[in-house]
Each structure stands twice: as structure tokens, then as C-alpha cells.
Amino acid sequence: CTCKSWSDLISSPSFVSTHLYRNVTKHAHVYLLCLHHPNFECVVDPDDPYLEEEIQWSLFSNETFKLCSKLSHPLGSTNRYGIYGSSNGLVCISDEILNFDSPIHIWNPSVKKFTTPPMSTNINVKFTYVALQFGFHPRLNDYKIVRMMRTNKGALAVEVYTLRTDSWKMIEAIPPWLKCTWQHHKGMFFKGVAYNIIVKGPIFSIMSFDSGSEEFEEFIAPDSICSPSELCIDVYKEQICLLFSFYSCEEEGMVPNDLWVLQEKQWKQLRPFIYPAGSYGTIGISIDNELLKVRRDFLRGVGNLCLC
């Protein structure tokens, strides 16, 4: 009798929502999801240029960077796979190189359970570029996958998968400003909205797509942003932000990482992150609003995670 009553309690929507809210607000059970070499060193054999390096996904402590657990594909596949978003302990995985028919899995590594969305029946052409984004939509209390596909002629297709209905929906209304030649770069998913950095000629902008209302918006990036390779999009203090590291710093031996946040559909520049010069790459913002960097040692083939 106790087992049944507890089971009914913890499977109820109200308990699930309360439990998730408690963990999110207290930053409980937060991990870094990292792709790395098994021994944290890149192995190169000059006599065998076709040697395929072993890499794997693992969970690391958000505070100490210590290895917590290694992850293996839920289906037991030994092929490389990519992670295209995580939310509330769920992880979206698919092929490392995406195609329009790549299988997608929503996976909970903690309990070793997963679900596989059905193949979409909306697609009847091949696309040269496919992007996936996954996350939780708090207003709808549901999980969404946004798949954007583009042909080499610039045609764009957008599909949305809803976990509750286990179905795909093709978005018919594509705004005119997206019906042109553009390049897609980094993106992220926040509060049910997919954000993507796109380049249209000399213009850098952020495209947003709300997976609930199915509406698109465009936000032109600040004028000082001039290189997509040095641009990162993330969340800083519950606001969409842009990180850009390109210019030198007045302070000798230091480098700035410029920071803008999106407030009321306008970019507001904040005080930059300042860190020592070196071969640093920007990963993003941690859940504690610290800048997460990787410092690469190309000679030894290793990298160090750093917080600023």
C-alpha cells in the first residue's frame, strides 16, 4: 500500500513540477556535459594518419570539474553521437553529422530511460544543412525539439516536435527576412525559444523562434561584432547574452570578453569579462553566471577548463 501511494505521489504532475522547480532554483544536481578523450589527452600516430581518436561524453562536477560519471549511448551504439540540448536532466542526442532523417532520442542518463520521437512525414526533399535544438517550454509545461533545415538554394524548413503529443509539426509561415541567402552559426534554447546566430552578408543578427507561439523575431547584433567565430550566445542572469572576444585590452597582458544582454528587445552592453591573454576559447556562461573558458595546449593536445 505504501509503495503504491508513493508511486502515485511522485508521478503526479504537481510533484514533478515542484521537484524540478526546487532543483532549478537551488542549482541542485548541476553538471557539465563534456566531450573528451578517455585519458584527457589527444593521441596522434604520425605513422597512421587514418587513426580514429576515441572520444566520449561524461558528466563533470559544476564546481570542481571532477569526473562524475561516463555516459554511453542508450542503445549501446559505438558510433559517435552529438548532444543538442539538455533540460531538467533530459538530454537530446542524435547523429554527430545530422541529416534530415537522423534518429533522435530524448534520454535521461540518471534512470537510463529514453524515448525516440517518430520519423517526420513532412519532409520530402534533402537538405544540405540541419540544426537541432531541445529544451523545456515553461509556459506550456512541455519539452520541444526545433529542427531547422536549409537547402543549398536557401530554402528553409522548420519543424517542431512536442513530447506530450509525440508528434512533429511543420511551420508554414516563414518570415520574408529569412527567405534569403544566409549562414547559420551557434544557437541555444532558453525558456521555449530557440535562438540562432545568423549572418546575412555583412549583417550579424540573432534569429529567435518561439516553439509555443511559433513566431520568429530578428535582433540585429551590435555594430562592433565583426566575426562569427569569436561570437557566443548564452544566458546571463536569466537574459539572452552575446559574448565577443576579438579586440585587445588597455591593460597589458589581459584580454576582454565583451558582454551584451537582450533587454526589452535591445542590446545593452555590460562590463566585460577580463582574463589573462592566451589560447582561450569561450564555452559560455555557467549556471552561477561565471564565464566558462577553455585554455588549449596545442603542443600537448590537452585543454583546461577555467572560470572567470
Coordinates of C-alpha atoms in Angstrom, one line a residue:
C1 CA 0.0 0.0 0.0
T2 CA 2.8 2.4 0.8
C3 CA 4.6 1.6 -2.4
K4 CA 1.5 2.4 -4.5
S5 CA 0.7 5.6 -2.7
W6 CA 4.3 6.8 -3.1
S7 CA 4.4 5.9 -6.7
D8 CA 1.1 7.8 -7.3
L9 CA 2.6 10.8 -5.5
I10 CA 5.9 11.1 -7.3
S11 CA 4.4 10.5 -10.7
S12 CA 1.8 13.3 -10.2
P13 CA 2.3 16.4 -12.3
S14 CA 2.2 18.7 -9.3
F15 CA 5.0 16.7 -7.5
V16 CA 7.2 16.6 -10.7
S17 CA 6.8 20.4 -11.2
T18 CA 7.6 21.1 -7.5
H19 CA 10.6 18.8 -7.6
L20 CA 12.0 20.4 -10.8
Y21 CA 11.4 23.9 -9.5
R22 CA 13.2 23.2 -6.3
N23 CA 16.3 21.7 -8.1
V24 CA 16.4 24.6 -10.6
T25 CA 16.1 27.4 -8.0
K26 CA 18.7 25.8 -5.7
H27 CA 21.0 24.8 -8.6
A28 CA 20.9 21.2 -7.3
H29 CA 22.4 18.4 -9.3
V30 CA 24.1 20.6 -11.9
Y31 CA 26.8 19.0 -14.1
L32 CA 28.9 19.9 -17.0
L33 CA 28.3 17.7 -20.0
C34 CA 31.7 17.4 -21.8
L35 CA 33.1 15.6 -24.9
H36 CA 36.6 14.5 -24.2
H37 CA 39.4 11.9 -24.9
P38 CA 39.3 8.9 -22.5
N39 CA 42.6 9.9 -20.8
F40 CA 42.1 13.6 -21.4
E41 CA 45.0 13.6 -24.0
C42 CA 44.8 13.6 -27.7
V43 CA 46.5 10.6 -29.2
V44 CA 48.2 11.1 -32.6
D45 CA 50.0 8.4 -34.5
P46 CA 52.2 10.0 -37.3
D47 CA 52.5 6.6 -38.9
D48 CA 48.7 6.1 -39.1
P49 CA 47.0 9.3 -40.3
Y50 CA 43.7 7.4 -40.5
L51 CA 43.7 6.5 -36.8
E52 CA 40.3 7.5 -35.4
E53 CA 40.6 9.1 -32.0
E54 CA 38.4 7.8 -29.2
I55 CA 36.2 10.3 -27.6
Q56 CA 33.3 10.1 -25.1
W57 CA 30.7 12.1 -23.3
S58 CA 30.9 12.4 -19.5
L59 CA 29.4 14.4 -16.6
F60 CA 31.7 16.6 -14.5
S61 CA 31.1 18.5 -11.3
N62 CA 29.9 22.0 -11.9
E63 CA 32.1 23.3 -9.1
T64 CA 35.3 21.1 -9.0
F65 CA 35.4 19.9 -12.7
K66 CA 35.9 16.4 -11.3
L67 CA 34.7 13.4 -13.4
C68 CA 31.4 12.1 -12.0
S69 CA 30.2 9.5 -14.5
K70 CA 30.9 8.4 -18.0
L71 CA 28.0 8.2 -20.5
S72 CA 27.4 5.5 -23.1
H73 CA 24.8 5.6 -25.9
P74 CA 21.4 4.4 -24.5
L75 CA 21.1 1.9 -27.5
G76 CA 24.6 0.6 -26.9
S77 CA 25.8 2.1 -30.2
T78 CA 29.6 2.7 -30.5
N79 CA 29.2 5.4 -33.2
R80 CA 29.9 8.9 -32.2
Y81 CA 26.8 11.0 -31.3
G82 CA 26.1 14.6 -30.7
I83 CA 24.2 16.3 -27.9
Y84 CA 21.8 19.0 -29.0
G85 CA 20.5 20.4 -25.7
S86 CA 19.6 19.4 -22.1
S87 CA 16.9 20.4 -19.7
N88 CA 15.8 19.2 -16.3
G89 CA 18.1 16.1 -16.6
L90 CA 16.9 15.2 -20.1
V91 CA 19.4 15.1 -22.9
C92 CA 18.7 15.3 -26.7
I93 CA 21.1 13.2 -28.8
S94 CA 21.4 12.3 -32.4
D95 CA 24.0 11.7 -35.1
E96 CA 27.2 13.6 -34.9
I97 CA 26.6 14.7 -38.5
L98 CA 23.0 15.5 -38.9
N99 CA 20.7 14.5 -41.8
F100 CA 17.0 15.2 -42.2
D101 CA 16.3 11.6 -41.3
S102 CA 18.8 11.2 -38.4
P103 CA 17.2 9.3 -35.5
I104 CA 16.6 11.5 -32.4
H105 CA 16.5 10.3 -28.7
I106 CA 15.4 12.2 -25.6
W107 CA 17.4 10.5 -22.9
N108 CA 17.5 10.5 -19.1
P109 CA 21.0 9.2 -18.2
S110 CA 20.2 9.1 -14.5
V111 CA 17.5 6.5 -14.8
K112 CA 18.8 5.1 -18.1
K113 CA 15.5 5.6 -19.9
F114 CA 14.9 7.2 -23.3
T115 CA 12.2 7.9 -25.8
T116 CA 12.6 8.1 -29.6
P117 CA 10.4 10.7 -31.5
P118 CA 8.8 9.3 -34.6
M119 CA 10.3 10.0 -38.0
S120 CA 8.7 13.1 -39.6
T121 CA 6.5 12.6 -42.6
N122 CA 6.7 16.3 -43.5
I123 CA 10.0 16.1 -45.3
N124 CA 10.2 15.0 -48.9
V125 CA 13.4 16.8 -50.1
K126 CA 17.0 16.5 -49.0
F127 CA 18.6 19.4 -47.1
T128 CA 22.3 20.4 -47.0
Y129 CA 22.1 21.8 -43.5
V130 CA 20.3 20.5 -40.4
A131 CA 20.2 22.0 -36.9
L132 CA 18.6 20.6 -33.8
Q133 CA 17.7 22.4 -30.5
F134 CA 16.0 21.0 -27.5
G135 CA 14.6 22.3 -24.3
F136 CA 11.7 22.9 -21.9
H137 CA 8.9 25.4 -22.5
P138 CA 7.8 26.6 -19.0
R139 CA 4.6 28.3 -20.2
L140 CA 3.4 25.1 -21.9
N141 CA 5.0 22.8 -19.3
D142 CA 6.3 20.6 -22.2
Y143 CA 9.5 19.7 -23.9
K144 CA 10.2 20.8 -27.5
I145 CA 12.6 19.9 -30.3
V146 CA 13.2 22.6 -33.0
R147 CA 14.7 21.3 -36.3
M148 CA 15.8 23.8 -38.9
M149 CA 16.8 22.6 -42.3
R150 CA 18.1 24.6 -45.3
T151 CA 18.8 23.6 -48.9
N152 CA 21.8 24.9 -50.9
K153 CA 19.3 27.2 -52.7
G154 CA 18.4 28.9 -49.5
A155 CA 15.0 27.3 -48.9
L156 CA 14.3 27.0 -45.2
A157 CA 12.1 24.5 -43.4
V158 CA 11.3 24.5 -39.6
E159 CA 9.7 21.6 -37.7
V160 CA 8.7 21.4 -34.0
Y161 CA 8.4 18.2 -32.0
T162 CA 6.2 18.2 -28.9
L163 CA 6.9 15.5 -26.3
R164 CA 3.3 15.5 -24.9
T165 CA 1.7 14.7 -28.2
D166 CA 4.7 12.8 -29.6
S167 CA 4.3 14.5 -33.0
W168 CA 6.0 16.8 -35.4
K169 CA 4.5 20.0 -36.9
M170 CA 5.8 21.8 -39.9
I171 CA 5.9 25.6 -39.6
E172 CA 4.4 27.1 -42.7
A173 CA 4.8 30.9 -42.1
I174 CA 8.5 31.7 -42.7
P175 CA 9.2 35.5 -42.5
P176 CA 10.5 37.3 -45.6
W177 CA 13.8 38.2 -44.0
L178 CA 14.7 34.6 -43.7
K179 CA 13.9 33.8 -47.3
C180 CA 17.4 34.8 -48.5
T181 CA 20.9 33.5 -48.5
W182 CA 22.3 33.3 -45.0
Q183 CA 24.7 31.3 -42.9
H184 CA 23.8 29.7 -39.6
H185 CA 26.2 29.6 -36.7
K186 CA 25.8 28.9 -32.9
G187 CA 22.5 28.7 -31.2
M188 CA 20.8 27.9 -27.9
F189 CA 17.4 27.2 -26.4
F190 CA 16.0 29.2 -23.5
K191 CA 12.5 29.2 -22.0
G192 CA 10.9 27.6 -25.0
V193 CA 12.6 29.9 -27.5
A194 CA 15.3 28.8 -30.0
Y195 CA 18.0 31.5 -30.6
N196 CA 20.4 31.3 -33.5
I197 CA 23.3 33.5 -34.8
I198 CA 22.9 34.1 -38.5
V199 CA 24.9 36.1 -41.0
K200 CA 23.3 37.8 -44.0
G201 CA 26.1 39.3 -46.0
P202 CA 27.8 41.9 -43.7
I203 CA 25.0 41.8 -41.1
F204 CA 25.1 39.7 -37.9
S205 CA 21.8 39.1 -36.3
I206 CA 20.1 36.8 -33.8
M207 CA 17.0 34.9 -35.0
S208 CA 14.6 33.8 -32.4
F209 CA 11.8 31.2 -32.8
D210 CA 9.2 30.6 -30.0
S211 CA 8.3 26.9 -30.1
G212 CA 5.0 27.7 -28.5
S213 CA 3.6 30.7 -30.3
E214 CA 5.6 29.7 -33.5
E215 CA 6.7 33.3 -34.0
F216 CA 10.0 34.4 -35.5
E217 CA 11.9 37.6 -34.5
E218 CA 15.2 39.2 -35.6
F219 CA 17.6 41.2 -33.4
I220 CA 20.4 42.9 -35.2
A221 CA 23.7 42.4 -33.3
P222 CA 25.8 45.3 -32.0
D223 CA 28.0 47.0 -34.7
S224 CA 31.3 46.1 -33.0
I225 CA 30.7 42.4 -33.7
C226 CA 32.6 41.5 -36.9
S227 CA 33.5 37.8 -36.7
P228 CA 31.1 34.8 -36.1
S229 CA 34.0 32.6 -35.0
E230 CA 34.6 34.8 -31.9
L231 CA 30.9 35.2 -31.1
C232 CA 29.0 33.1 -28.5
I233 CA 25.3 33.2 -27.4
D234 CA 24.2 32.1 -23.9
V235 CA 22.2 33.1 -20.9
Y236 CA 23.5 35.6 -18.3
K237 CA 21.3 36.3 -15.2
E238 CA 18.2 35.0 -16.9
Q239 CA 18.8 37.1 -20.0
I240 CA 20.0 36.2 -23.5
C241 CA 23.5 37.4 -23.9
L242 CA 26.2 37.7 -26.5
L243 CA 29.9 37.2 -25.8
F244 CA 32.5 38.5 -28.2
S245 CA 36.3 38.3 -27.8
F246 CA 38.2 40.0 -30.6
Y247 CA 39.7 43.3 -29.5
S248 CA 42.8 43.9 -27.3
C249 CA 42.6 45.3 -23.8
E250 CA 44.2 48.5 -22.4
E251 CA 45.6 46.5 -19.6
E252 CA 48.8 44.8 -20.7
G253 CA 48.7 41.0 -20.8
M254 CA 44.9 40.9 -20.4
V255 CA 42.1 40.3 -22.9
P256 CA 38.4 41.5 -22.7
N257 CA 35.4 39.4 -23.5
D258 CA 32.6 41.9 -24.3
L259 CA 29.2 41.2 -22.9
W260 CA 25.7 42.3 -24.1
V261 CA 22.3 41.3 -22.8
L262 CA 19.0 41.4 -24.5
Q263 CA 16.7 43.7 -22.6
E264 CA 13.3 44.8 -24.0
K265 CA 14.4 43.7 -27.5
Q266 CA 17.5 45.9 -27.3
W267 CA 21.2 45.0 -26.7
K268 CA 22.6 46.5 -23.6
Q269 CA 26.4 46.4 -23.1
L270 CA 27.6 45.4 -19.7
R271 CA 31.1 45.4 -18.1
P272 CA 33.3 42.9 -19.9
F273 CA 34.9 39.9 -18.5
I274 CA 38.7 40.4 -18.3
Y275 CA 41.1 37.4 -18.3
P276 CA 44.8 36.8 -19.0
A277 CA 45.9 36.6 -22.6
G278 CA 46.5 33.1 -24.0
S279 CA 44.9 30.4 -26.2
Y280 CA 41.4 30.7 -24.6
G281 CA 38.2 29.7 -26.3
T282 CA 34.8 30.7 -25.0
I283 CA 32.4 27.9 -24.0
G284 CA 29.7 30.1 -22.4
I285 CA 28.2 31.2 -19.1
S286 CA 27.9 28.8 -16.1
I287 CA 24.7 28.5 -14.1
D288 CA 26.3 30.7 -11.5
N289 CA 26.9 33.5 -14.1
E290 CA 30.6 32.9 -14.4
L291 CA 32.4 32.9 -17.8
L292 CA 33.5 29.4 -18.7
K293 CA 36.6 29.2 -20.9
V294 CA 38.8 26.5 -22.2
R295 CA 42.6 27.1 -22.5
R296 CA 44.1 24.9 -25.1
D297 CA 47.6 23.5 -25.1
F298 CA 48.1 22.5 -28.8
L299 CA 51.5 21.0 -28.3
R300 CA 50.3 18.5 -25.6
G301 CA 46.9 18.1 -27.1
V302 CA 45.1 19.0 -23.8
G303 CA 42.8 21.7 -22.6
N304 CA 42.0 23.2 -19.2
L305 CA 38.6 24.5 -18.1
C306 CA 38.7 27.9 -16.5
L307 CA 36.1 30.1 -14.7
C308 CA 36.3 33.9 -14.9

